[in-house]
Tab-separated table of C-alpha atoms in Angstrom:
chain	number	residue	atom	x	y	z
A	677	ALA	CA	10.721	-0.650	11.689
A	678	PHE	CA	11.727	-0.437	15.359
A	679	GLN	CA	13.852	2.611	14.549
A	680	CYS	CA	10.676	4.653	14.040
A	681	ARG	CA	9.719	4.005	17.698
A	682	PRO	CA	11.978	6.380	19.693
A	683	ASN	CA	9.732	6.085	22.766
A	684	ASN	CA	10.217	2.317	22.944
A	685	PRO	CA	13.860	1.905	24.047
A	686	GLY	CA	14.005	-1.903	24.126
A	687	LEU	CA	12.417	-4.780	22.211
A	688	ALA	CA	12.568	-8.589	22.367
A	689	VAL	CA	11.158	-10.794	19.577
A	690	SER	CA	11.066	-14.551	19.035
A	691	VAL	CA	9.457	-16.869	16.475
A	692	VAL	CA	9.038	-20.664	16.511
A	693	LYS	CA	7.787	-23.156	13.924
A	694	ASP	CA	7.491	-26.930	14.083
A	695	GLY	CA	9.296	-27.007	17.423
A	696	LYS	CA	12.307	-25.058	16.181
A	697	ILE	CA	13.432	-21.538	17.024
A	698	LEU	CA	13.428	-19.502	13.825
A	699	PHE	CA	14.302	-16.273	15.520
A	700	ALA	CA	15.079	-14.912	19.005
A	701	LYS	CA	16.635	-11.488	19.197
A	702	GLY	CA	16.830	-8.262	21.195
A	703	TYR	CA	16.809	-4.720	19.826
A	704	GLY	CA	17.554	-1.322	21.289
A	705	VAL	CA	18.785	-0.703	24.822
A	706	SER	CA	17.779	-2.114	28.187
A	707	ASP	CA	17.954	1.345	29.766
A	708	ASN	CA	18.531	4.874	28.545
A	709	ILE	CA	21.395	5.606	30.934
A	710	SER	CA	23.840	2.717	30.472
A	711	LYS	CA	22.693	2.101	26.871
A	712	LYS	CA	23.304	-1.607	27.466
A	713	PRO	CA	22.021	-3.527	24.411
A	714	VAL	CA	18.974	-5.758	24.740
A	715	THR	CA	19.808	-9.435	24.142
A	716	ASN	CA	17.586	-12.451	23.613
A	717	ASN	CA	17.999	-13.213	27.330
A	718	THR	CA	17.072	-9.735	28.617
A	719	LEU	CA	14.045	-9.868	30.915
A	720	PHE	CA	10.891	-7.859	30.203
A	721	GLN	CA	7.703	-7.712	32.236
A	722	ILE	CA	5.215	-9.631	30.090
A	723	ALA	CA	2.208	-8.324	32.058
A	724	SER	CA	-1.037	-10.143	31.192
A	725	LEU	CA	0.710	-12.841	29.173
A	726	THR	CA	1.108	-14.194	32.718
A	727	LYS	CA	-2.572	-15.191	32.720
A	728	ALA	CA	-2.002	-18.205	30.456
A	729	PHE	CA	0.762	-19.362	32.822
A	730	THR	CA	-1.652	-19.050	35.751
A	731	SER	CA	-4.429	-21.045	34.103
A	732	THR	CA	-1.942	-23.705	32.951
A	733	LEU	CA	-0.445	-24.091	36.430
A	734	LEU	CA	-3.839	-24.332	38.118
A	735	THR	CA	-5.109	-26.807	35.524
A	736	LYS	CA	-2.071	-28.988	36.262
A	737	GLN	CA	-2.744	-28.728	39.998
A	738	LEU	CA	-6.404	-29.667	39.580
A	739	ASP	CA	-5.374	-32.819	37.687
A	740	GLN	CA	-3.883	-34.050	40.962
A	741	TYR	CA	-7.277	-33.967	42.715
A	742	SER	CA	-9.981	-36.498	41.902
A	743	ASN	CA	-12.684	-34.301	43.422
A	744	LEU	CA	-11.726	-30.958	41.831
A	745	SER	CA	-11.831	-29.487	38.323
A	746	VAL	CA	-12.267	-26.150	36.562
A	747	THR	CA	-16.006	-26.521	37.182
A	748	SER	CA	-15.506	-26.640	40.968
A	749	ASN	CA	-17.178	-23.870	42.960
A	750	VAL	CA	-14.913	-20.922	43.809
A	751	ALA	CA	-16.517	-20.204	47.199
A	752	ASP	CA	-16.174	-23.852	48.257
A	753	ILE	CA	-12.475	-23.984	47.374
A	754	ILE	CA	-11.610	-20.654	49.012
A	755	GLY	CA	-13.667	-21.489	52.108
A	756	ASN	CA	-13.679	-19.313	55.234
A	757	GLY	CA	-17.207	-18.168	54.421
A	758	PHE	CA	-16.137	-16.493	51.187
A	759	LYS	CA	-18.932	-14.837	49.237
A	760	PHE	CA	-19.282	-12.648	46.185
A	761	SER	CA	-21.550	-9.605	46.416
A	762	THR	CA	-24.414	-11.571	44.817
A	763	SER	CA	-25.719	-15.006	45.776
A	764	ILE	CA	-25.920	-16.179	42.143
A	765	ARG	CA	-22.139	-15.815	41.862
A	766	THR	CA	-21.434	-17.303	45.279
A	767	VAL	CA	-23.528	-20.379	44.473
A	768	ASN	CA	-22.558	-20.853	40.827
A	769	ALA	CA	-19.209	-19.226	39.992
A	770	ASN	CA	-16.527	-21.802	39.230
A	771	ILE	CA	-12.834	-21.660	38.416
A	772	ARG	CA	-13.569	-21.521	34.696
A	773	ASP	CA	-15.642	-18.367	35.275
A	774	LEU	CA	-12.594	-16.689	36.800
A	775	MET	CA	-10.373	-17.829	33.938
A	776	ALA	CA	-12.836	-16.629	31.266
A	777	HIS	CA	-13.869	-13.309	32.891
A	778	THR	CA	-17.605	-14.049	33.116
A	779	LEU	CA	-18.224	-12.491	36.563
A	780	ALA	CA	-18.646	-8.898	35.269
A	781	ILE	CA	-16.798	-7.499	38.296
A	782	PRO	CA	-14.378	-4.807	37.023
A	783	SER	CA	-10.625	-4.896	37.682
A	784	ASN	CA	-10.591	-2.104	40.280
A	785	ASN	CA	-6.861	-1.791	39.618
A	786	GLY	CA	-6.600	1.127	42.026
A	787	MET	CA	-6.866	-1.362	44.908
A	788	ARG	CA	-3.456	-2.690	43.970
A	789	LEU	CA	-1.803	0.461	45.300
A	790	ASP	CA	-2.854	-0.505	48.832
A	791	ASN	CA	0.146	-2.077	50.582
A	792	LYS	CA	-2.259	-3.701	53.046
A	793	LEU	CA	-3.798	-5.763	50.242
A	794	THR	CA	-2.427	-9.333	50.221
A	795	ARG	CA	-3.220	-12.592	48.476
A	796	ASP	CA	-4.667	-13.904	51.729
A	797	ASN	CA	-7.031	-11.002	52.378
A	798	LEU	CA	-7.947	-10.431	48.727
A	799	PRO	CA	-11.042	-12.710	48.919
A	800	SER	CA	-12.463	-10.826	51.903
A	801	ARG	CA	-11.779	-7.479	50.219
A	802	LEU	CA	-13.678	-8.540	47.081
A	803	ARG	CA	-16.896	-9.445	48.874
A	804	THR	CA	-18.429	-5.995	48.467
A	805	LEU	CA	-17.347	-5.234	44.891
A	806	LYS	CA	-20.373	-4.849	42.644
A	807	SER	CA	-20.852	-6.389	39.214
A	808	ILE	CA	-21.813	-4.191	36.263
A	809	HIS	CA	-23.639	-6.854	34.199
A	810	ALA	CA	-25.556	-10.053	34.870
A	811	PHE	CA	-23.555	-13.214	35.638
A	812	ARG	CA	-22.190	-15.044	32.560
A	813	THR	CA	-23.689	-12.547	30.095
A	814	SER	CA	-20.642	-10.421	29.266
A	815	PHE	CA	-16.881	-10.224	28.930
A	816	ILE	CA	-15.552	-7.888	31.628
A	817	TYR	CA	-11.793	-8.338	31.767
A	818	SER	CA	-10.566	-8.262	35.364
A	819	ASN	CA	-7.158	-8.768	36.929
A	820	LEU	CA	-8.906	-9.545	40.219
A	821	ASN	CA	-10.170	-12.819	38.719
A	822	TYR	CA	-6.591	-13.951	38.254
A	823	GLY	CA	-5.739	-12.631	41.707
A	824	LEU	CA	-8.269	-15.118	43.092
A	825	LEU	CA	-6.773	-17.864	40.910
A	826	THR	CA	-3.378	-17.030	42.449
A	827	HIS	CA	-4.899	-17.450	45.913
A	828	ILE	CA	-6.491	-20.771	44.920
A	829	SER	CA	-3.188	-22.104	43.513
A	830	GLU	CA	-1.435	-21.280	46.780
A	831	LYS	CA	-4.214	-22.920	48.796
A	832	LEU	CA	-4.039	-26.132	46.751
A	833	GLY	CA	-0.233	-26.163	46.491
A	834	HIS	CA	0.570	-25.148	50.097
A	835	ASP	CA	3.285	-22.814	48.819
A	836	LYS	CA	3.795	-19.382	47.296
A	837	TRP	CA	2.496	-19.035	43.758
A	838	GLU	CA	5.962	-18.067	42.487
A	839	ASN	CA	7.508	-21.249	43.924
A	840	LEU	CA	4.744	-23.400	42.452
A	841	MET	CA	5.153	-21.794	39.030
A	842	GLN	CA	8.914	-22.291	39.186
A	843	GLN	CA	8.632	-25.959	40.166
A	844	GLU	CA	5.703	-27.020	37.990
A	845	ILE	CA	6.204	-24.940	34.828
A	846	PHE	CA	9.483	-23.005	34.532
A	847	ASN	CA	11.896	-25.741	35.640
A	848	PRO	CA	10.384	-28.568	33.540
A	849	LEU	CA	10.339	-26.292	30.476
A	850	GLY	CA	13.907	-25.112	31.008
A	851	MET	CA	12.859	-21.471	31.370
A	852	SER	CA	16.005	-20.717	33.337
A	853	THR	CA	16.085	-16.912	33.100
A	854	THR	CA	12.372	-16.239	33.654
A	855	SER	CA	11.517	-14.528	36.930
A	856	PHE	CA	8.860	-12.486	38.721
A	857	VAL	CA	8.389	-8.775	39.424
A	858	THR	CA	7.808	-9.783	43.048
A	859	ARG	CA	11.369	-11.133	43.397
A	860	ASP	CA	14.629	-9.246	43.804
A	861	ASN	CA	16.068	-9.119	40.284
A	862	SER	CA	18.931	-6.738	41.005
A	863	GLY	CA	22.097	-7.752	39.191
A	864	ARG	CA	20.140	-9.524	36.453
A	865	ASP	CA	19.736	-8.482	32.818
A	866	VAL	CA	16.423	-6.621	33.152
A	867	ALA	CA	15.048	-4.011	30.766
A	868	THR	CA	13.982	-0.846	32.582
A	869	GLY	CA	10.329	0.047	32.030
A	870	TYR	CA	9.526	3.500	30.668
A	871	ASP	CA	6.297	5.474	30.529
A	872	ASP	CA	5.393	8.570	28.530
A	873	GLY	CA	5.942	11.705	30.583
A	874	PRO	CA	5.412	15.425	29.991
A	875	SER	CA	6.737	17.045	26.798
A	876	GLY	CA	7.290	13.648	25.187
A	877	LEU	CA	9.960	12.668	27.695
A	878	LEU	CA	10.338	9.069	28.838
A	879	VAL	CA	10.088	8.419	32.572
A	880	PRO	CA	11.507	5.253	34.194
A	881	VAL	CA	8.955	3.233	36.159
A	882	SER	CA	9.895	2.474	39.766
A	883	VAL	CA	10.622	-1.207	40.447
A	884	GLU	CA	9.074	-0.774	43.899
A	885	PHE	CA	5.854	0.481	42.313
A	886	SER	CA	5.807	-2.429	39.834
A	887	ARG	CA	6.334	-4.915	42.663
A	888	GLN	CA	3.498	-3.527	44.793
A	889	TYR	CA	1.172	-3.252	41.809
A	890	ALA	CA	1.661	-6.936	40.965
A	891	SER	CA	2.013	-8.456	44.421
A	892	ALA	CA	-1.549	-9.309	45.512
A	893	VAL	CA	-2.720	-10.314	42.028
A	894	SER	CA	0.511	-11.887	40.759
A	895	GLY	CA	-1.235	-14.423	38.548
A	896	SER	CA	-2.666	-11.579	36.497
A	897	GLY	CA	0.658	-10.162	35.371
A	898	CYS	CA	3.901	-10.486	37.327
A	899	ILE	CA	6.096	-12.750	35.175
A	900	MET	CA	9.283	-11.416	33.567
A	901	SER	CA	10.683	-13.366	30.637
A	902	SER	CA	12.989	-13.223	27.626
A	903	ALA	CA	12.847	-13.911	23.903
A	904	VAL	CA	14.606	-17.274	24.360
A	905	ASP	CA	12.557	-18.516	27.310
A	906	MET	CA	9.280	-17.593	25.628
A	907	THR	CA	10.147	-19.896	22.704
A	908	LYS	CA	10.008	-22.777	25.193
A	909	TRP	CA	6.620	-21.619	26.468
A	910	MET	CA	5.203	-21.311	22.942
A	911	ASN	CA	6.493	-24.725	21.857
A	912	PHE	CA	5.077	-26.271	25.042
A	913	HIS	CA	1.573	-25.089	24.085
A	914	LEU	CA	2.006	-26.002	20.423
A	915	ASN	CA	3.282	-29.471	21.344
A	916	GLY	CA	0.419	-30.566	23.585
A	917	GLY	CA	2.069	-29.908	26.941
A	918	LYS	CA	5.479	-31.468	26.236
A	919	ASN	CA	8.841	-29.806	26.803
A	920	GLU	CA	11.700	-29.712	24.289
A	921	HIS	CA	12.829	-33.187	25.398
A	922	GLY	CA	9.417	-34.736	24.746
A	923	VAL	CA	8.512	-35.020	28.432
A	924	GLN	CA	4.796	-34.539	29.179
A	925	VAL	CA	4.833	-31.640	31.669
A	926	VAL	CA	1.050	-31.096	31.685
A	927	ASN	CA	-1.593	-33.468	30.328
A	928	LYS	CA	-2.354	-32.760	26.677
A	929	SER	CA	-6.097	-32.538	27.287
A	930	SER	CA	-5.551	-30.119	30.160
A	931	VAL	CA	-3.337	-27.798	28.099
A	932	GLU	CA	-5.771	-27.870	25.194
A	933	SER	CA	-8.674	-27.119	27.544
A	934	THR	CA	-7.113	-23.713	28.247
A	935	HIS	CA	-7.386	-22.955	24.509
A	936	ILE	CA	-11.144	-23.573	24.238
A	937	ALA	CA	-13.336	-20.483	23.796
A	938	ARG	CA	-15.527	-19.905	26.862
A	939	ASN	CA	-16.716	-16.298	26.671
A	940	HIS	CA	-17.632	-14.088	23.717
A	941	ILE	CA	-15.742	-10.820	23.207
A	942	VAL	CA	-18.185	-8.267	21.808
A	943	SER	CA	-15.679	-5.528	21.054
A	944	SER	CA	-11.975	-6.024	20.351
A	945	THR	CA	-9.549	-3.107	20.055
A	946	VAL	CA	-7.430	-5.031	17.545
A	947	GLU	CA	-10.466	-5.792	15.363
A	948	LYS	CA	-11.434	-2.110	15.441
A	949	TYR	CA	-8.301	-1.157	13.522
A	950	PHE	CA	-7.423	-4.418	11.740
A	951	SER	CA	-10.579	-5.455	9.883
A	952	GLN	CA	-11.416	-5.529	6.198
A	953	PRO	CA	-12.226	-3.497	4.185
A	954	LYS	CA	-10.334	-0.776	6.083
A	955	VAL	CA	-7.104	-2.791	5.926
A	956	PRO	CA	-6.209	-5.570	3.454
A	957	VAL	CA	-6.217	-8.437	5.995
A	958	SER	CA	-8.457	-8.974	9.033
A	959	THR	CA	-7.340	-10.005	12.507
A	960	SER	CA	-10.137	-11.275	14.745
A	961	GLU	CA	-10.354	-11.854	18.489
A	962	ASN	CA	-13.819	-13.306	19.022
A	963	ASN	CA	-13.678	-15.190	22.302
A	964	TYR	CA	-11.778	-15.634	25.555
A	965	ALA	CA	-10.521	-19.024	26.691
A	966	ALA	CA	-8.314	-19.304	29.818
A	967	GLY	CA	-5.574	-16.698	29.533
A	968	TRP	CA	-5.893	-16.730	25.742
A	969	LYS	CA	-8.068	-14.902	23.238
A	970	THR	CA	-9.200	-16.992	20.284
A	971	GLY	CA	-9.627	-15.707	16.755
A	972	HIS	CA	-8.372	-15.936	13.192
A	973	TYR	CA	-5.757	-14.414	10.908
A	974	ARG	CA	-5.904	-15.102	7.153
A	975	GLY	CA	-8.380	-17.868	7.946
A	976	TYR	CA	-5.981	-19.633	10.329
A	977	ARG	CA	-7.003	-20.224	13.929
A	978	ILE	CA	-4.982	-18.162	16.410
A	979	LEU	CA	-4.501	-17.956	20.161
A	980	ARG	CA	-3.195	-14.628	21.368
A	981	HIS	CA	-2.965	-12.272	24.297
A	982	THR	CA	-1.737	-8.760	24.863
A	983	GLY	CA	0.102	-7.580	27.953
A	984	SER	CA	0.223	-3.943	29.035
A	985	THR	CA	1.492	-2.541	32.308
A	986	TYR	CA	3.324	0.574	33.417
A	987	GLY	CA	6.550	0.633	31.399
A	988	TYR	CA	6.079	-2.544	29.331
A	989	VAL	CA	3.895	-3.909	26.516
A	990	SER	CA	3.792	-7.444	25.058
A	991	LEU	CA	1.955	-9.690	22.613
A	992	ILE	CA	1.948	-13.426	21.955
A	993	THR	CA	0.289	-15.180	18.987
A	994	LEU	CA	0.049	-18.933	18.377
A	995	PHE	CA	-1.131	-20.679	15.203
A	996	PRO	CA	-1.951	-24.121	16.690
A	997	ASP	CA	-2.724	-25.772	13.345
A	998	MET	CA	0.492	-24.488	11.761
A	999	ASN	CA	2.820	-24.978	14.767
A	1000	ILE	CA	3.803	-21.309	14.680
A	1001	GLY	CA	4.380	-19.005	17.642
A	1002	ILE	CA	5.352	-15.315	17.770
A	1003	PHE	CA	6.292	-13.304	20.869
A	1004	MET	CA	7.338	-9.718	21.395
A	1005	SER	CA	7.799	-7.456	24.397
A	1006	MET	CA	9.051	-3.896	24.561
A	1007	THR	CA	9.575	-1.078	27.001
A	1008	GLY	CA	7.474	2.050	26.669
A	1009	SER	CA	3.854	2.284	25.590
A	1010	ASP	CA	1.826	1.152	22.576
A	1011	GLN	CA	-1.662	2.623	22.541
A	1012	HIS	CA	-4.429	0.525	20.978
A	1013	TYR	CA	-1.850	-2.328	20.609
A	1014	LEU	CA	-1.062	-0.908	17.158
A	1015	PHE	CA	2.682	-1.489	16.816
A	1016	ARG	CA	2.461	-4.945	18.391
A	1017	ALA	CA	-0.312	-5.976	16.009
A	1018	LEU	CA	1.601	-4.612	13.008
A	1019	ILE	CA	4.783	-6.526	13.869
A	1020	HIS	CA	2.851	-9.749	14.532
A	1021	ASN	CA	0.896	-9.468	11.287
A	1022	PHE	CA	4.097	-8.906	9.317
A	1023	LEU	CA	5.934	-11.803	10.982
A	1024	SER	CA	2.872	-14.049	10.619
A	1025	ASP	CA	2.836	-13.477	6.875
A	1026	VAL	CA	6.561	-14.184	6.578
A	1027	VAL	CA	6.353	-17.461	8.513
A	1028	LEU	CA	3.132	-18.526	6.772
A	1029	GLY	CA	4.894	-17.994	3.450
A	1030	VAL	CA	2.467	-15.416	2.062
A	1031	HIS	CA	3.267	-11.991	0.660
A	1032	PRO	CA	3.113	-9.560	3.623
A	1033	TRP	CA	0.550	-6.778	3.360
A	1034	LEU	CA	2.869	-4.660	5.509
A	1035	ASN	CA	6.465	-3.554	5.056
A	1036	GLU	CA	8.950	-1.419	6.962
A	1037	SER	CA	7.529	1.743	5.461
A	1038	THR	CA	3.850	1.062	6.169
A	1039	ILE	CA	4.548	-0.271	9.665
A	1040	CYS	CA	6.082	3.117	10.449
A	1041	SER	CA	3.482	5.204	8.578
A	1042	PHE	CA	0.466	3.387	10.075
A	1043	PRO	CA	-2.381	4.359	10.340
A	1044	LYS	CA	-1.681	5.827	6.904
A	1045	PRO	CA	-2.374	4.952	4.118
A	1046	TRP	CA	-5.450	3.115	5.463
A	1047	TYR	CA	-6.652	5.684	8.002
A	1048	ASP	CA	-6.229	9.447	8.046
A	1049	SER	CA	-5.527	9.326	11.763
A	1050	ILE	CA	-6.113	7.378	14.978
A	1051	HIS	CA	-6.474	9.218	18.257
A	1052	ILE	CA	-3.446	8.740	20.481
A	1053	SER	CA	-3.622	10.170	24.001
A	1054	ASN	CA	-0.753	12.358	25.057
A	1055	TYR	CA	0.486	12.844	28.599
A	1056	TYR	CA	-2.378	14.387	30.581
A	1057	VAL	CA	-1.337	17.831	31.777
A	1058	ILE	CA	-3.180	18.848	34.948
A	1059	SER	CA	-4.463	22.410	35.066
A	1060	LYS	CA	-3.269	24.209	38.189
A	1061	SER	CA	-5.040	27.543	37.730
A	1062	HIS	CA	-8.566	26.804	39.000
A	1063	LYS	CA	-9.896	27.712	42.430
A	1064	ALA	CA	-11.622	25.272	44.781
A	1065	SER	CA	-15.377	25.370	45.338
A	1066	ARG	CA	-14.936	25.810	49.103
A	1067	PRO	CA	-12.169	26.235	51.708
A	1068	LEU	CA	-9.683	23.373	51.245
A	1069	THR	CA	-9.830	22.353	54.912
A	1070	GLU	CA	-13.458	21.279	54.411
A	1071	TYR	CA	-12.237	18.324	52.332
A	1072	VAL	CA	-9.762	17.102	54.956
A	1073	GLY	CA	-10.411	13.735	56.606
A	1074	SER	CA	-10.127	9.953	56.504
A	1075	TYR	CA	-12.379	8.158	54.032
A	1076	THR	CA	-13.070	4.411	53.944
A	1077	ASN	CA	-14.372	1.857	51.459
A	1078	ASP	CA	-15.049	-1.781	52.395
A	1079	ALA	CA	-13.074	-3.159	49.449
A	1080	TYR	CA	-10.359	-0.524	49.097
A	1081	GLY	CA	-9.684	0.347	52.730
A	1082	THR	CA	-8.743	3.865	53.837
A	1083	LEU	CA	-7.501	6.964	52.066
A	1084	ASP	CA	-6.532	10.206	53.780
A	1085	VAL	CA	-6.945	13.764	52.561
A	1086	THR	CA	-4.713	16.281	54.341
A	1087	TYR	CA	-3.954	19.976	54.065
A	1088	ASN	CA	-0.314	20.954	53.705
A	1089	THR	CA	0.165	24.324	55.406
A	1090	SER	CA	3.556	24.853	53.755
A	1091	SER	CA	2.244	24.600	50.203
A	1092	SER	CA	-1.393	25.537	51.008
A	1093	GLN	CA	-2.527	22.498	49.022
A	1094	LEU	CA	-4.604	19.390	49.561
A	1095	GLU	CA	-2.830	16.034	49.481
A	1096	LEU	CA	-4.304	12.564	49.093
A	1097	LYS	CA	-2.637	9.378	50.321
A	1098	TYR	CA	-3.710	5.839	49.513
A	1099	GLY	CA	-1.355	2.905	50.033
A	1100	ILE	CA	1.932	3.640	48.271
A	1101	GLY	CA	0.305	6.489	46.354
A	1102	GLN	CA	0.578	10.175	47.182
A	1103	TRP	CA	-1.002	12.957	45.136
A	1104	THR	CA	-1.176	16.739	45.281
A	1105	LEU	CA	-4.765	17.780	44.486
A	1106	TYR	CA	-5.635	20.573	42.071
A	1107	PRO	CA	-9.221	21.882	41.699
A	1108	ARG	CA	-11.059	21.297	38.421
A	1109	LEU	CA	-13.652	23.633	36.955
A	1110	THR	CA	-16.446	21.300	38.072
A	1111	HIS	CA	-17.806	21.854	41.603
A	1112	ASP	CA	-15.961	19.846	44.309
A	1113	GLN	CA	-13.806	18.005	41.763
A	1114	PHE	CA	-10.021	17.684	41.694
A	1115	SER	CA	-7.206	16.079	39.717
A	1116	GLY	CA	-4.299	14.420	41.492
A	1117	GLU	CA	-0.670	14.891	40.472
A	1118	ALA	CA	1.312	11.865	41.640
A	1119	GLN	CA	4.349	12.314	43.864
A	1120	GLY	CA	7.108	9.927	44.950
A	1121	LEU	CA	7.042	6.395	43.485
A	1122	LEU	CA	4.107	7.146	41.203
A	1123	GLN	CA	5.288	10.515	39.898
A	1124	THR	CA	4.237	11.128	36.249
A	1125	VAL	CA	3.157	7.465	36.026
A	1126	TYR	CA	-0.138	7.371	37.949
A	1127	ASP	CA	-1.893	10.742	38.028
A	1128	LEU	CA	-5.567	10.774	39.023
A	1129	HIS	CA	-7.598	12.601	36.398
A	1130	THR	CA	-10.889	12.763	38.297
A	1131	ILE	CA	-11.635	12.866	42.027
A	1132	LYS	CA	-15.173	13.858	43.061
A	1133	PHE	CA	-15.978	14.965	46.602
A	1134	LEU	CA	-19.624	14.307	47.485
A	1135	SER	CA	-21.737	16.285	49.925
A	1136	SER	CA	-24.923	16.070	51.939
A	1137	LYS	CA	-26.981	19.002	53.045
A	1138	THR	CA	-27.368	19.488	56.786
A	1139	SER	CA	-29.706	22.389	57.401
A	1140	ARG	CA	-28.357	25.044	55.036
A	1141	VAL	CA	-24.814	23.714	55.069
A	1142	SER	CA	-23.503	21.368	52.378
A	1143	ALA	CA	-20.931	19.164	54.111
A	1144	ILE	CA	-18.465	16.825	52.398
A	1145	ASN	CA	-19.269	13.240	53.407
A	1146	ALA	CA	-17.588	11.069	50.748
A	1147	VAL	CA	-15.127	11.021	47.876
A	1148	GLU	CA	-15.345	9.122	44.583
A	1149	VAL	CA	-12.007	8.297	42.962
A	1150	THR	CA	-13.108	7.801	39.372
A	1151	SER	CA	-9.577	7.077	38.179
A	1152	PHE	CA	-9.338	3.957	40.377
A	1153	GLU	CA	-12.067	2.224	38.310
A	1154	THR	CA	-13.855	4.223	35.632
A	1155	SER	CA	-16.607	1.657	34.937
A	1156	SER	CA	-17.653	1.455	38.606
A	1157	PRO	CA	-15.889	4.189	40.605
A	1158	PRO	CA	-15.285	3.394	44.287
A	1159	VAL	CA	-16.847	5.743	46.829
A	1160	PHE	CA	-15.003	6.287	50.114
A	1161	THR	CA	-17.192	7.427	53.016
A	1162	ARG	CA	-15.839	10.038	55.385
A	1163	SER	CA	-15.057	8.345	58.674
A	1164	SER	CA	-13.238	11.208	60.393
A	1165	ASN	CA	-12.527	14.888	59.942
A	1166	PHE	CA	-9.126	14.258	61.384
A	1167	GLY	CA	-7.148	12.230	58.883
A	1168	PRO	CA	-3.849	11.114	60.408
A	1169	PRO	CA	-2.638	13.855	60.362
A	1170	ASN	CA	-5.318	16.167	59.015
A	1171	VAL	CA	-2.999	19.137	58.657
A	1172	VAL	CA	0.682	18.854	57.825
A	1173	GLY	CA	3.306	21.582	57.920
């Protein structure tokens, strides 16, 4: 079935049952230049599968304190006068709220491009971020929650999060090849990440970009692992916190506490496409625990989590009552989690010993025969033919936001175009049809990977003149777009040759 996925160069898959490895294999190539084959030890970024590692590590750390638990107040632990933007969260939010995404503060992933954002200053940067729903009334998935958990782990452990994870989890489990995006992995067997580019071409994702994007919020998605090492992680969770030698690495009750549903998921992408009667067998994801979604497949209880980042996609599924675990990670993209869900459903049926409702043919033909079509977004091509609403120099300046920091808009006299710079990101701006709106075509590290679809310049009327006084970068966070206020007409520099 993998052969019908030309835009996914590499794949790693592993399956465990009753503590034994049934399967651990690599497919395809680790990069499109050398064509080096993927093995079961090739490293892939597992993205948000990292979250379960983060909650497990912190739960183990909390066990060492008699006065702390997952119900301890976040603001008290962080200290230094830390506050959320609302008093109800400052007073009541606990570690479990971060783990279960109950704060309703969106991810604001655009912040992660800022190379001035660190784990230490992350708490102070979050103070002004607004929530979009009432506290503990919704499931708003946010990588920033796990960024704060990373900060808390480092505060309790007096060491870098990566070192703590290595010492407390990886080493005891024998996960000898597993690493982090934030470390230098040159010379190691690492699969190159690829993203969809123009005209269906695959574009390699810069390691430097991946490192910056993960750095401040590492606990949300910076682990790199292999098919073999992930069998040890799955068996650890299926065996109540013990490693392959029977040693209790984390208390059984603590491990199992990370599996308990804490927050209801109203709408699941997987359920949208994998529910009866539209398909023969339903897959449900009803609640969020602590780095795991809980649900059912064929009536069996499952724990699962997807991972998606630039260049890599992953999925893990555990059947706790059947001692079954399935992991896969691949390079490239997988919109709506479709291919990952198909492979996991097929493998689940095989290991459960039931007749699979999928086969090689239907995995490749999906959504047919069950759906006529499912919308898949293609590479967004920016229109470059529109004219700006006003002289381009009127947009030039430095703009600031309390949480995001500063972005600069400059005018390049050589190309006669506007340019936007924020952190490691640089974009050439092209006017849209809508008044004072632009799209940003990424340059440098982010080229073809991180274009900005919508940038809105805002104006205020002074006398009869409408002057630009702010810019909203919708693409940084669509559910609550950050607004940067103009602080200077002379961005450093405001005009470049």
